[in-house]
GROMACS .gro file of N, CA and C in nm:
model
  537
    1UNK      N    1  10.391   6.335  10.932
    1UNK     CA    2  10.281   6.412  10.877
    1UNK      C    3  10.152   6.335  10.907
    2UNK      N    4  10.050   6.406  10.951
    2UNK     CA    5   9.923   6.338  10.982
    2UNK      C    6   9.854   6.285  10.857
    3UNK      N    7   9.782   6.177  10.873
    3UNK     CA    8   9.706   6.120  10.762
    3UNK      C    9   9.570   6.189  10.754
    4UNK      N   10   9.504   6.181  10.640
    4UNK     CA   11   9.370   6.241  10.629
    4UNK      C   12   9.273   6.184  10.733
    5UNK      N   13   9.285   6.054  10.758
    5UNK     CA   14   9.194   5.990  10.854
    5UNK      C   15   9.218   6.040  10.996
    6UNK      N   16   9.346   6.058  11.033
    6UNK     CA   17   9.374   6.106  11.169
    6UNK      C   18   9.326   6.250  11.188
    7UNK      N   19   9.336   6.331  11.083
    7UNK     CA   20   9.284   6.468  11.094
    7UNK      C   21   9.132   6.469  11.100
    8UNK      N   22   9.068   6.378  11.025
    8UNK     CA   23   8.922   6.371  11.027
    8UNK      C   24   8.871   6.328  11.164
    9UNK      N   25   8.953   6.253  11.240
    9UNK     CA   26   8.913   6.211  11.375
    9UNK      C   27   8.950   6.314  11.481
   10UNK      N   28   9.031   6.412  11.447
   10UNK     CA   29   9.075   6.514  11.543
   10UNK      C   30   8.954   6.593  11.593
   11UNK      N   31   8.947   6.616  11.723
   11UNK     CA   32   8.829   6.682  11.779
   11UNK      C   33   8.813   6.826  11.730
   12UNK      N   34   8.922   6.892  11.695
   12UNK     CA   35   8.914   7.030  11.647
   12UNK      C   36   8.874   7.037  11.500
   13UNK      N   37   8.897   6.930  11.426
   13UNK     CA   38   8.872   6.931  11.282
   13UNK      C   39   8.757   6.839  11.241
   14UNK      N   40   8.701   6.768  11.336
   14UNK     CA   41   8.595   6.671  11.307
   14UNK      C   42   8.477   6.736  11.234
   15UNK      N   43   8.450   6.862  11.263
   15UNK     CA   44   8.336   6.929  11.202
   15UNK      C   45   8.351   6.943  11.050
   16UNK      N   46   8.473   6.930  10.999
   16UNK     CA   47   8.494   6.936  10.854
   16UNK      C   48   8.447   6.809  10.784
   17UNK      N   49   8.439   6.701  10.862
   17UNK     CA   50   8.383   6.575  10.814
   17UNK      C   51   8.447   6.521  10.688
   18UNK      N   52   8.363   6.468  10.598
   18UNK     CA   53   8.415   6.404  10.476
   18UNK      C   54   8.487   6.500  10.383
   19UNK      N   55   8.461   6.629  10.396
   19UNK     CA   56   8.529   6.726  10.309
   19UNK      C   57   8.680   6.719  10.327
   20UNK      N   58   8.724   6.684  10.447
   20UNK     CA   59   8.867   6.675  10.476
   20UNK      C   60   8.932   6.556  10.406
   21UNK      N   61   8.852   6.461  10.362
   21UNK     CA   62   8.905   6.342  10.296
   21UNK      C   63   8.911   6.355  10.144
   22UNK      N   64   8.873   6.470  10.090
   22UNK     CA   65   8.875   6.491   9.945
   22UNK      C   66   9.018   6.471   9.893
   23UNK      N   67   9.036   6.389   9.789
   23UNK     CA   68   9.171   6.358   9.742
   23UNK      C   69   9.251   6.480   9.694
   24UNK      N   70   9.183   6.580   9.643
   24UNK     CA   71   9.253   6.699   9.593
   24UNK      C   72   9.328   6.772   9.705
   25UNK      N   73   9.281   6.758   9.828
   25UNK     CA   74   9.345   6.825   9.941
   25UNK      C   75   9.477   6.760   9.978
   26UNK      N   76   9.502   6.641   9.929
   26UNK     CA   77   9.621   6.565   9.967
   26UNK      C   78   9.713   6.539   9.849
   27UNK      N   79   9.676   6.589   9.731
   27UNK     CA   80   9.754   6.569   9.610
   27UNK      C   81   9.859   6.679   9.597
   28UNK      N   82   9.977   6.643   9.550
   28UNK     CA   83  10.085   6.741   9.534
   28UNK      C   84  10.084   6.797   9.392
   29UNK      N   85  10.042   6.920   9.380
   29UNK     CA   86  10.054   6.993   9.255
   29UNK      C   87  10.090   7.138   9.288
   30UNK      N   88  10.134   7.211   9.187
   30UNK     CA   89  10.183   7.347   9.211
   30UNK      C   90  10.080   7.435   9.278
   31UNK      N   91   9.960   7.438   9.227
   31UNK     CA   92   9.859   7.526   9.283
   31UNK      C   93   9.824   7.489   9.426
   32UNK      N   94   9.803   7.361   9.452
   32UNK     CA   95   9.763   7.316   9.585
   32UNK      C   96   9.870   7.340   9.690
   33UNK      N   97   9.995   7.308   9.656
   33UNK     CA   98  10.105   7.327   9.751
   33UNK      C   99  10.127   7.476   9.776
   34UNK      N  100  10.134   7.555   9.669
   34UNK     CA  101  10.159   7.699   9.685
   34UNK      C  102  10.047   7.766   9.764
   35UNK      N  103   9.923   7.730   9.734
   35UNK     CA  104   9.811   7.788   9.808
   35UNK      C  105   9.812   7.743   9.953
   36UNK      N  106   9.845   7.617   9.977
   36UNK     CA  107   9.854   7.566  10.114
   36UNK      C  108   9.960   7.639  10.194
   37UNK      N  109  10.077   7.660  10.135
   37UNK     CA  110  10.183   7.733  10.204
   37UNK      C  111  10.140   7.877  10.230
   38UNK      N  112  10.078   7.940  10.133
   38UNK     CA  113  10.030   8.077  10.152
   38UNK      C  114   9.928   8.087  10.265
   39UNK      N  115   9.836   7.992  10.270
   39UNK     CA  116   9.735   7.990  10.377
   39UNK      C  117   9.801   7.968  10.513
   40UNK      N  118   9.893   7.873  10.519
   40UNK     CA  119   9.962   7.844  10.645
   40UNK      C  120  10.040   7.964  10.696
   41UNK      N  121  10.112   8.030  10.608
   41UNK     CA  122  10.190   8.148  10.648
   41UNK      C  123  10.095   8.261  10.690
   42UNK      N  124   9.984   8.277  10.620
   42UNK     CA  125   9.886   8.380  10.658
   42UNK      C  126   9.841   8.359  10.802
   43UNK      N  127   9.797   8.238  10.835
   43UNK     CA  128   9.748   8.212  10.970
   43UNK      C  129   9.859   8.210  11.074
   44UNK      N  130   9.982   8.184  11.032
   44UNK     CA  131  10.095   8.188  11.126
   44UNK      C  132  10.117   8.330  11.177
   45UNK      N  133  10.091   8.429  11.093
   45UNK     CA  134  10.117   8.567  11.132
   45UNK      C  135   9.994   8.640  11.185
   46UNK      N  136   9.876   8.597  11.147
   46UNK     CA  137   9.756   8.672  11.186
   46UNK      C  138   9.713   8.643  11.329
   47UNK      N  139   9.727   8.519  11.374
   47UNK     CA  140   9.678   8.482  11.507
   47UNK      C  141   9.783   8.400  11.582
   48UNK      N  142   9.799   8.423  11.709
   48UNK     CA  143   9.891   8.338  11.785
   48UNK      C  144   9.826   8.210  11.839
   49UNK      N  145   9.697   8.192  11.816
   49UNK     CA  146   9.627   8.072  11.864
   49UNK      C  147   9.543   8.013  11.752
   50UNK      N  148   9.518   7.883  11.759
   50UNK     CA  149   9.431   7.810  11.666
   50UNK      C  150   9.478   7.821  11.521
   51UNK      N  151   9.607   7.830  11.501
   51UNK     CA  152   9.660   7.844  11.365
   51UNK      C  153   9.635   7.719  11.282
   52UNK      N  154   9.660   7.603  11.340
   52UNK     CA  155   9.649   7.479  11.264
   52UNK      C  156   9.505   7.447  11.226
   53UNK      N  157   9.408   7.451  11.320
   53UNK     CA  158   9.270   7.424  11.278
   53UNK      C  159   9.217   7.526  11.176
   54UNK      N  160   9.252   7.653  11.193
   54UNK     CA  161   9.205   7.754  11.099
   54UNK      C  162   9.268   7.737  10.961
   55UNK      N  163   9.397   7.703  10.957
   55UNK     CA  164   9.460   7.682  10.827
   55UNK      C  165   9.406   7.556  10.760
   56UNK      N  166   9.374   7.453  10.838
   56UNK     CA  167   9.313   7.333  10.780
   56UNK      C  168   9.175   7.364  10.723
   57UNK      N  169   9.095   7.439  10.797
   57UNK     CA  170   8.961   7.475  10.749
   57UNK      C  171   8.969   7.561  10.623
   58UNK      N  172   9.060   7.657  10.620
   58UNK     CA  173   9.076   7.742  10.501
   58UNK      C  174   9.126   7.659  10.383
   59UNK      N  175   9.213   7.563  10.409
   59UNK     CA  176   9.264   7.477  10.302
   59UNK      C  177   9.153   7.392  10.242
   60UNK      N  178   9.065   7.342  10.327
   60UNK     CA  179   8.951   7.264  10.277
   60UNK      C  180   8.860   7.354  10.195
   61UNK      N  181   8.831   7.473  10.245
   61UNK     CA  182   8.741   7.565  10.174
   61UNK      C  183   8.798   7.608  10.039
   62UNK      N  184   8.929   7.628  10.032
   62UNK     CA  185   8.992   7.677   9.909
   62UNK      C  186   9.055   7.565   9.826
   63UNK      N  187   9.038   7.440   9.869
   63UNK     CA  188   9.092   7.323   9.800
   63UNK      C  189   9.244   7.331   9.783
   64UNK      N  190   9.311   7.369   9.891
   64UNK     CA  191   9.457   7.375   9.892
   64UNK      C  192   9.511   7.248   9.956
   65UNK      N  193   9.640   7.226   9.943
   65UNK     CA  194   9.704   7.109  10.001
   65UNK      C  195   9.710   7.126  10.153
   66UNK      N  196   9.643   7.039  10.225
   66UNK     CA  197   9.632   7.050  10.371
   66UNK      C  198   9.767   7.031  10.442
   67UNK      N  199   9.846   6.928  10.409
   67UNK     CA  200   9.973   6.912  10.481
   67UNK      C  201  10.066   7.033  10.467
   68UNK      N  202  10.070   7.093  10.348
   68UNK     CA  203  10.158   7.209  10.332
   68UNK      C  204  10.107   7.328  10.413
   69UNK      N  205   9.976   7.343  10.424
   69UNK     CA  206   9.921   7.452  10.505
   69UNK      C  207   9.952   7.431  10.652
   70UNK      N  208   9.938   7.307  10.699
   70UNK     CA  209   9.966   7.279  10.840
   70UNK      C  210  10.114   7.300  10.871
   71UNK      N  211  10.201   7.254  10.783
   71UNK     CA  212  10.345   7.270  10.806
   71UNK      C  213  10.387   7.416  10.802
   72UNK      N  214  10.326   7.494  10.714
   72UNK     CA  215  10.365   7.635  10.698
   72UNK      C  216  10.327   7.720  10.819
   73UNK      N  217  10.233   7.674  10.900
   73UNK     CA  218  10.198   7.753  11.019
   73UNK      C  219  10.314   7.760  11.117
   74UNK      N  220  10.411   7.671  11.103
   74UNK     CA  221  10.523   7.669  11.197
   74UNK      C  222  10.634   7.768  11.162
   75UNK      N  223  10.613   7.856  11.064
   75UNK     CA  224  10.714   7.959  11.037
   75UNK      C  225  10.719   8.061  11.150
   76UNK      N  226  10.610   8.075  11.223
   76UNK     CA  227  10.606   8.166  11.338
   76UNK      C  228  10.582   8.080  11.462
   77UNK      N  229  10.687   8.057  11.538
   77UNK     CA  230  10.682   7.968  11.653
   77UNK      C  231  10.680   8.048  11.783
   78UNK      N  232  10.658   7.983  11.896
   78UNK     CA  233  10.664   8.056  12.023
   78UNK      C  234  10.798   8.127  12.046
   79UNK      N  235  10.904   8.079  11.984
   79UNK     CA  236  11.033   8.148  11.996
   79UNK      C  237  11.036   8.279  11.918
   80UNK      N  238  10.956   8.287  11.813
   80UNK     CA  239  10.957   8.407  11.729
   80UNK      C  240  10.837   8.499  11.752
   81UNK      N  241  10.739   8.456  11.832
   81UNK     CA  242  10.621   8.540  11.856
   81UNK      C  243  10.659   8.681  11.902
   82UNK      N  244  10.746   8.689  12.001
   82UNK     CA  245  10.783   8.819  12.058
   82UNK      C  246  10.836   8.916  11.955
   83UNK      N  247  10.945   8.881  11.885
   83UNK     CA  248  10.999   8.974  11.785
   83UNK      C  249  10.902   9.002  11.671
   84UNK      N  250  10.829   8.900  11.627
   84UNK     CA  251  10.737   8.920  11.514
   84UNK      C  252  10.624   9.015  11.553
   85UNK      N  253  10.563   8.992  11.669
   85UNK     CA  254  10.451   9.078  11.707
   85UNK      C  255  10.497   9.216  11.752
   86UNK      N  256  10.620   9.228  11.801
   86UNK     CA  257  10.674   9.361  11.829
   86UNK      C  258  10.693   9.437  11.698
   87UNK      N  259  10.748   9.369  11.597
   87UNK     CA  260  10.764   9.433  11.466
   87UNK      C  261  10.628   9.467  11.406
   88UNK      N  262  10.530   9.379  11.423
   88UNK     CA  263  10.395   9.408  11.373
   88UNK      C  264  10.336   9.530  11.443
   89UNK      N  265  10.359   9.541  11.574
   89UNK     CA  266  10.311   9.657  11.649
   89UNK      C  267  10.377   9.785  11.597
   90UNK      N  268  10.508   9.777  11.569
   90UNK     CA  269  10.580   9.895  11.517
   90UNK      C  270  10.525   9.935  11.381
   91UNK      N  271  10.503   9.838  11.293
   91UNK     CA  272  10.449   9.867  11.160
   91UNK      C  273  10.309   9.924  11.171
   92UNK      N  274  10.225   9.864  11.255
   92UNK     CA  275  10.089   9.915  11.274
   92UNK      C  276  10.088  10.055  11.332
   93UNK      N  277  10.176  10.082  11.427
   93UNK     CA  278  10.186  10.217  11.484
   93UNK      C  279  10.226  10.317  11.377
   94UNK      N  280  10.322  10.280  11.295
   94UNK     CA  281  10.367  10.368  11.187
   94UNK      C  282  10.252  10.394  11.088
   95UNK      N  283  10.178  10.290  11.053
   95UNK     CA  284  10.068  10.306  10.957
   95UNK      C  285   9.955  10.392  11.013
   96UNK      N  286   9.934  10.386  11.144
   96UNK     CA  287   9.829  10.466  11.207
   96UNK      C  288   9.878  10.607  11.241
   97UNK      N  289  10.004  10.635  11.215
   97UNK     CA  290  10.058  10.767  11.242
   97UNK      C  291  10.094  10.789  11.388
   98UNK      N  292  10.101  10.683  11.465
   98UNK     CA  293  10.142  10.696  11.604
   98UNK      C  294  10.293  10.690  11.611
   99UNK      N  295  10.352  10.764  11.701
   99UNK     CA  296  10.497  10.767  11.714
   99UNK      C  297  10.541  10.653  11.804
  100UNK      N  298  10.591  10.545  11.744
  100UNK     CA  299  10.639  10.431  11.822
  100UNK      C  300  10.789  10.434  11.837
  101UNK      N  301  10.854  10.531  11.772
  101UNK     CA  302  11.000  10.539  11.774
  101UNK      C  303  11.052  10.562  11.915
  102UNK      N  304  11.139  10.476  11.958
  102UNK     CA  305  11.204  10.493  12.086
  102UNK      C  306  11.122  10.458  12.208
  103UNK      N  307  11.004  10.401  12.191
  103UNK     CA  308  10.926  10.362  12.308
  103UNK      C  309  10.884  10.216  12.297
  104UNK      N  310  10.870  10.157  12.410
  104UNK     CA  311  10.828  10.017  12.416
  104UNK      C  312  10.676  10.011  12.417
  105UNK      N  313  10.619   9.898  12.378
  105UNK     CA  314  10.473   9.887  12.387
  105UNK      C  315  10.430   9.895  12.533
  106UNK      N  316  10.306   9.935  12.556
  106UNK     CA  317  10.257   9.942  12.694
  106UNK      C  318  10.267   9.806  12.761
  107UNK      N  319  10.285   9.803  12.893
  107UNK     CA  320  10.298   9.674  12.962
  107UNK      C  321  10.169   9.593  12.951
  108UNK      N  322  10.186   9.464  12.941
  108UNK     CA  323  10.071   9.375  12.935
  108UNK      C  324  10.018   9.349  13.075
  109UNK      N  325   9.899   9.292  13.089
  109UNK     CA  326   9.839   9.275  13.221
  109UNK      C  327   9.921   9.189  13.316
  110UNK      N  328  10.001   9.098  13.266
  110UNK     CA  329  10.079   9.012  13.354
  110UNK      C  330  10.202   9.080  13.412
  111UNK      N  331  10.238   9.196  13.361
  111UNK     CA  332  10.357   9.267  13.407
  111UNK      C  333  10.324   9.339  13.537
  112UNK      N  334  10.370   9.284  13.648
  112UNK     CA  335  10.340   9.342  13.779
  112UNK      C  336  10.462   9.406  13.841
  113UNK      N  337  10.569   9.421  13.764
  113UNK     CA  338  10.690   9.480  13.819
  113UNK      C  339  10.666   9.627  13.855
  114UNK      N  340  10.722   9.669  13.965
  114UNK     CA  341  10.717   9.808  14.012
  114UNK      C  342  10.573   9.856  14.031
  115UNK      N  343  10.485   9.767  14.073
  115UNK     CA  344  10.347   9.807  14.100
  115UNK      C  345  10.314   9.776  14.244
  116UNK      N  346  10.228   9.854  14.299
  116UNK     CA  347  10.181   9.834  14.436
  116UNK      C  348  10.091   9.710  14.438
  117UNK      N  349  10.113   9.618  14.533
  117UNK     CA  350  10.027   9.498  14.540
  117UNK      C  351   9.879   9.531  14.556
  118UNK      N  352   9.850   9.644  14.617
  118UNK     CA  353   9.709   9.683  14.633
  118UNK      C  354   9.646   9.714  14.498
  119UNK      N  355   9.728   9.740  14.400
  119UNK     CA  356   9.679   9.774  14.267
  119UNK      C  357   9.636   9.650  14.188
  120UNK      N  358   9.657   9.530  14.244
  120UNK     CA  359   9.623   9.407  14.174
  120UNK      C  360   9.473   9.392  14.150
  121UNK      N  361   9.393   9.458  14.228
  121UNK     CA  362   9.248   9.446  14.208
  121UNK      C  363   9.205   9.504  14.073
  122UNK      N  364   9.287   9.590  14.016
  122UNK     CA  365   9.256   9.648  13.886
  122UNK      C  366   9.321   9.571  13.771
  123UNK      N  367   9.357   9.446  13.797
  123UNK     CA  368   9.426   9.363  13.699
  123UNK      C  369   9.351   9.360  13.565
  124UNK      N  370   9.224   9.328  13.568
  124UNK     CA  371   9.147   9.315  13.444
  124UNK      C  372   9.131   9.448  13.373
  125UNK      N  373   9.112   9.554  13.448
  125UNK     CA  374   9.098   9.684  13.384
  125UNK      C  375   9.229   9.725  13.316
  126UNK      N  376   9.342   9.698  13.381
  126UNK     CA  377   9.471   9.729  13.319
  126UNK      C  378   9.489   9.645  13.193
  127UNK      N  379   9.444   9.520  13.198
  127UNK     CA  380   9.453   9.434  13.080
  127UNK      C  381   9.374   9.488  12.963
  128UNK      N  382   9.253   9.531  12.991
  128UNK     CA  383   9.169   9.588  12.885
  128UNK      C  384   9.232   9.716  12.831
  129UNK      N  385   9.280   9.801  12.921
  129UNK     CA  386   9.344   9.926  12.878
  129UNK      C  387   9.470   9.898  12.797
  130UNK      N  388   9.550   9.801  12.843
  130UNK     CA  389   9.673   9.767  12.772
  130UNK      C  390   9.645   9.713  12.633
  131UNK      N  391   9.546   9.625  12.621
  131UNK     CA  392   9.513   9.570  12.490
  131UNK      C  393   9.453   9.676  12.399
  132UNK      N  394   9.380   9.771  12.456
  132UNK     CA  395   9.324   9.878  12.374
  132UNK      C  396   9.434   9.965  12.317
  133UNK      N  397   9.540   9.989  12.396
  133UNK     CA  398   9.647  10.075  12.347
  133UNK      C  399   9.738  10.000  12.249
  134UNK      N  400   9.752   9.871  12.264
  134UNK     CA  401   9.837   9.791  12.175
  134UNK      C  402   9.755   9.733  12.061
  135UNK      N  403   9.627   9.710  12.084
  135UNK     CA  404   9.542   9.633  11.994
  135UNK      C  405   9.538   9.680  11.850
  136UNK      N  406   9.502   9.806  11.826
  136UNK     CA  407   9.488   9.853  11.688
  136UNK      C  408   9.619   9.843  11.611
  137UNK      N  409   9.728   9.899  11.663
  137UNK     CA  410   9.853   9.887  11.587
  137UNK      C  411   9.898   9.742  11.568
  138UNK      N  412   9.883   9.662  11.672
  138UNK     CA  413   9.927   9.523  11.663
  138UNK      C  414   9.844   9.446  11.561
  139UNK      N  415   9.713   9.460  11.565
  139UNK     CA  416   9.629   9.386  11.471
  139UNK      C  417   9.649   9.434  11.328
  140UNK      N  418   9.667   9.565  11.309
  140UNK     CA  419   9.692   9.616  11.174
  140UNK      C  420   9.826   9.564  11.123
  141UNK      N  421   9.929   9.570  11.206
  141UNK     CA  422  10.060   9.519  11.166
  141UNK      C  423  10.057   9.370  11.138
  142UNK      N  424   9.988   9.294  11.223
  142UNK     CA  425   9.978   9.149  11.202
  142UNK      C  426   9.903   9.118  11.072
  143UNK      N  427   9.800   9.195  11.042
  143UNK     CA  428   9.727   9.176  10.917
  143UNK      C  429   9.816   9.206  10.797
  144UNK      N  430   9.894   9.313  10.805
  144UNK     CA  431   9.987   9.347  10.697
  144UNK      C  432  10.090   9.236  10.679
  145UNK      N  433  10.146   9.188  10.790
  145UNK     CA  434  10.243   9.078  10.784
  145UNK      C  435  10.179   8.953  10.724
  146UNK      N  436  10.059   8.919  10.769
  146UNK     CA  437   9.992   8.797  10.724
  146UNK      C  438   9.965   8.802  10.574
  147UNK      N  439   9.908   8.912  10.528
  147UNK     CA  440   9.878   8.925  10.385
  147UNK      C  441  10.007   8.931  10.303
  148UNK      N  442  10.101   9.011  10.349
  148UNK     CA  443  10.227   9.026  10.275
  148UNK      C  444  10.308   8.898  10.269
  149UNK      N  445  10.333   8.836  10.384
  149UNK     CA  446  10.414   8.715  10.386
  149UNK      C  447  10.339   8.596  10.327
  150UNK      N  448  10.207   8.590  10.343
  150UNK     CA  449  10.129   8.483  10.282
  150UNK      C  450  10.134   8.491  10.130
  151UNK      N  451  10.119   8.612  10.077
  151UNK     CA  452  10.126   8.632   9.932
  151UNK      C  453  10.267   8.602   9.881
  152UNK      N  454  10.367   8.648   9.955
  152UNK     CA  455  10.506   8.622   9.917
  152UNK      C  456  10.536   8.472   9.917
  153UNK      N  457  10.488   8.401  10.018
  153UNK     CA  458  10.509   8.256  10.025
  153UNK      C  459  10.443   8.187   9.906
  154UNK      N  460  10.320   8.226   9.873
  154UNK     CA  461  10.250   8.168   9.759
  154UNK      C  462  10.330   8.191   9.631
  155UNK      N  463  10.373   8.316   9.610
  155UNK     CA  464  10.447   8.350   9.488
  155UNK      C  465  10.581   8.277   9.481
  156UNK      N  466  10.652   8.268   9.593
  156UNK     CA  467  10.781   8.198   9.594
  156UNK      C  468  10.766   8.050   9.563
  157UNK      N  469  10.672   7.985   9.628
  157UNK     CA  470  10.653   7.841   9.605
  157UNK      C  471  10.609   7.817   9.461
  158UNK      N  472  10.516   7.896   9.413
  158UNK     CA  473  10.468   7.880   9.276
  158UNK      C  474  10.580   7.907   9.176
  159UNK      N  475  10.655   8.013   9.198
  159UNK     CA  476  10.765   8.047   9.108
  159UNK      C  477  10.876   7.943   9.109
  160UNK      N  478  10.913   7.896   9.228
  160UNK     CA  479  11.017   7.793   9.236
  160UNK      C  480  10.971   7.663   9.171
  161UNK      N  481  10.843   7.630   9.188
  161UNK     CA  482  10.789   7.509   9.126
  161UNK      C  483  10.798   7.520   8.974
  162UNK      N  484  10.755   7.635   8.918
  162UNK     CA  485  10.760   7.654   8.774
  162UNK      C  486  10.904   7.654   8.722
  163UNK      N  487  10.994   7.716   8.795
  163UNK     CA  488  11.135   7.719   8.756
  163UNK      C  489  11.191   7.578   8.751
  164UNK      N  490  11.158   7.499   8.852
  164UNK     CA  491  11.208   7.362   8.858
  164UNK      C  492  11.154   7.278   8.742
  165UNK      N  493  11.027   7.294   8.708
  165UNK     CA  494  10.968   7.220   8.596
  165UNK      C  495  11.036   7.260   8.466
  166UNK      N  496  11.055   7.391   8.445
  166UNK     CA  497  11.122   7.438   8.322
  166UNK      C  498  11.265   7.384   8.313
  167UNK      N  499  11.334   7.385   8.425
  167UNK     CA  500  11.472   7.337   8.429
  167UNK      C  501  11.479   7.188   8.394
  168UNK      N  502  11.387   7.110   8.449
  168UNK     CA  503  11.385   6.966   8.418
  168UNK      C  504  11.354   6.943   8.270
  169UNK      N  505  11.264   7.022   8.213
  169UNK     CA  506  11.232   7.008   8.071
  169UNK      C  507  11.353   7.041   7.984
  170UNK      N  508  11.424   7.148   8.021
  170UNK     CA  509  11.544   7.185   7.946
  170UNK      C  510  11.648   7.075   7.953
  171UNK      N  511  11.669   7.019   8.070
  171UNK     CA  512  11.767   6.911   8.086
  171UNK      C  513  11.725   6.788   8.006
  172UNK      N  514  11.597   6.759   8.003
  172UNK     CA  515  11.548   6.645   7.926
  172UNK      C  516  11.571   6.668   7.777
  173UNK      N  517  11.544   6.791   7.729
  173UNK     CA  518  11.567   6.823   7.587
  173UNK      C  519  11.715   6.813   7.552
  174UNK      N  520  11.800   6.860   7.643
  174UNK     CA  521  11.944   6.851   7.618
  174UNK      C  522  11.990   6.706   7.609
  175UNK      N  523  11.938   6.621   7.694
  175UNK     CA  524  11.973   6.479   7.690
  175UNK      C  525  11.924   6.413   7.561
  176UNK      N  526  11.808   6.456   7.512
  176UNK     CA  527  11.752   6.396   7.391
  176UNK      C  528  11.827   6.442   7.266
  177UNK      N  529  11.881   6.563   7.267
  177UNK     CA  530  11.951   6.614   7.148
  177UNK      C  531  12.094   6.565   7.139
  178UNK      N  532  12.152   6.520   7.248
  178UNK     CA  533  12.290   6.468   7.246
  178UNK      C  534  12.291   6.330   7.180
  179UNK      N  535  12.398   6.305   7.101
  179UNK     CA  536  12.406   6.173   7.035
  179UNK      C  537  12.445   6.063   7.128
   0.00000   0.00000   0.00000
């Protein structure tokens, strides 16, 4: 796990300066850890790039635990991007009332299979057209996933933390009442 000093020296996070060294950002408590995990999961699903710097910046702004936010961004890895963003596209298409049932998303600009080589000059235009057709449903679905899974992660961590504290208190009381 990175130290506060190493993150403060990181070229992507240097702009956060001394705020990144605030002790509350590195202390383990229920609110900080749960909020950090929620922030990390949110950024893991909303964007496929710059997840770690954005989650660190949001953690500093919201006074959440930075290490838990950074670690939680890894719930969506390059191995899971494809299925996750396909599911997000399907959810977004459904929410927008588009019929995504039984069809694949439009080909991305890098897909040159079954195309005439002379058609390569329109590469950028096809890319813009492809992103326009995928963009709205994908971004809406990704936003729904980010908010939903981020909130769920916050609630789960907070709930498990509270359950564990209550359980330890009960066990302590039981030990004290036994002769």
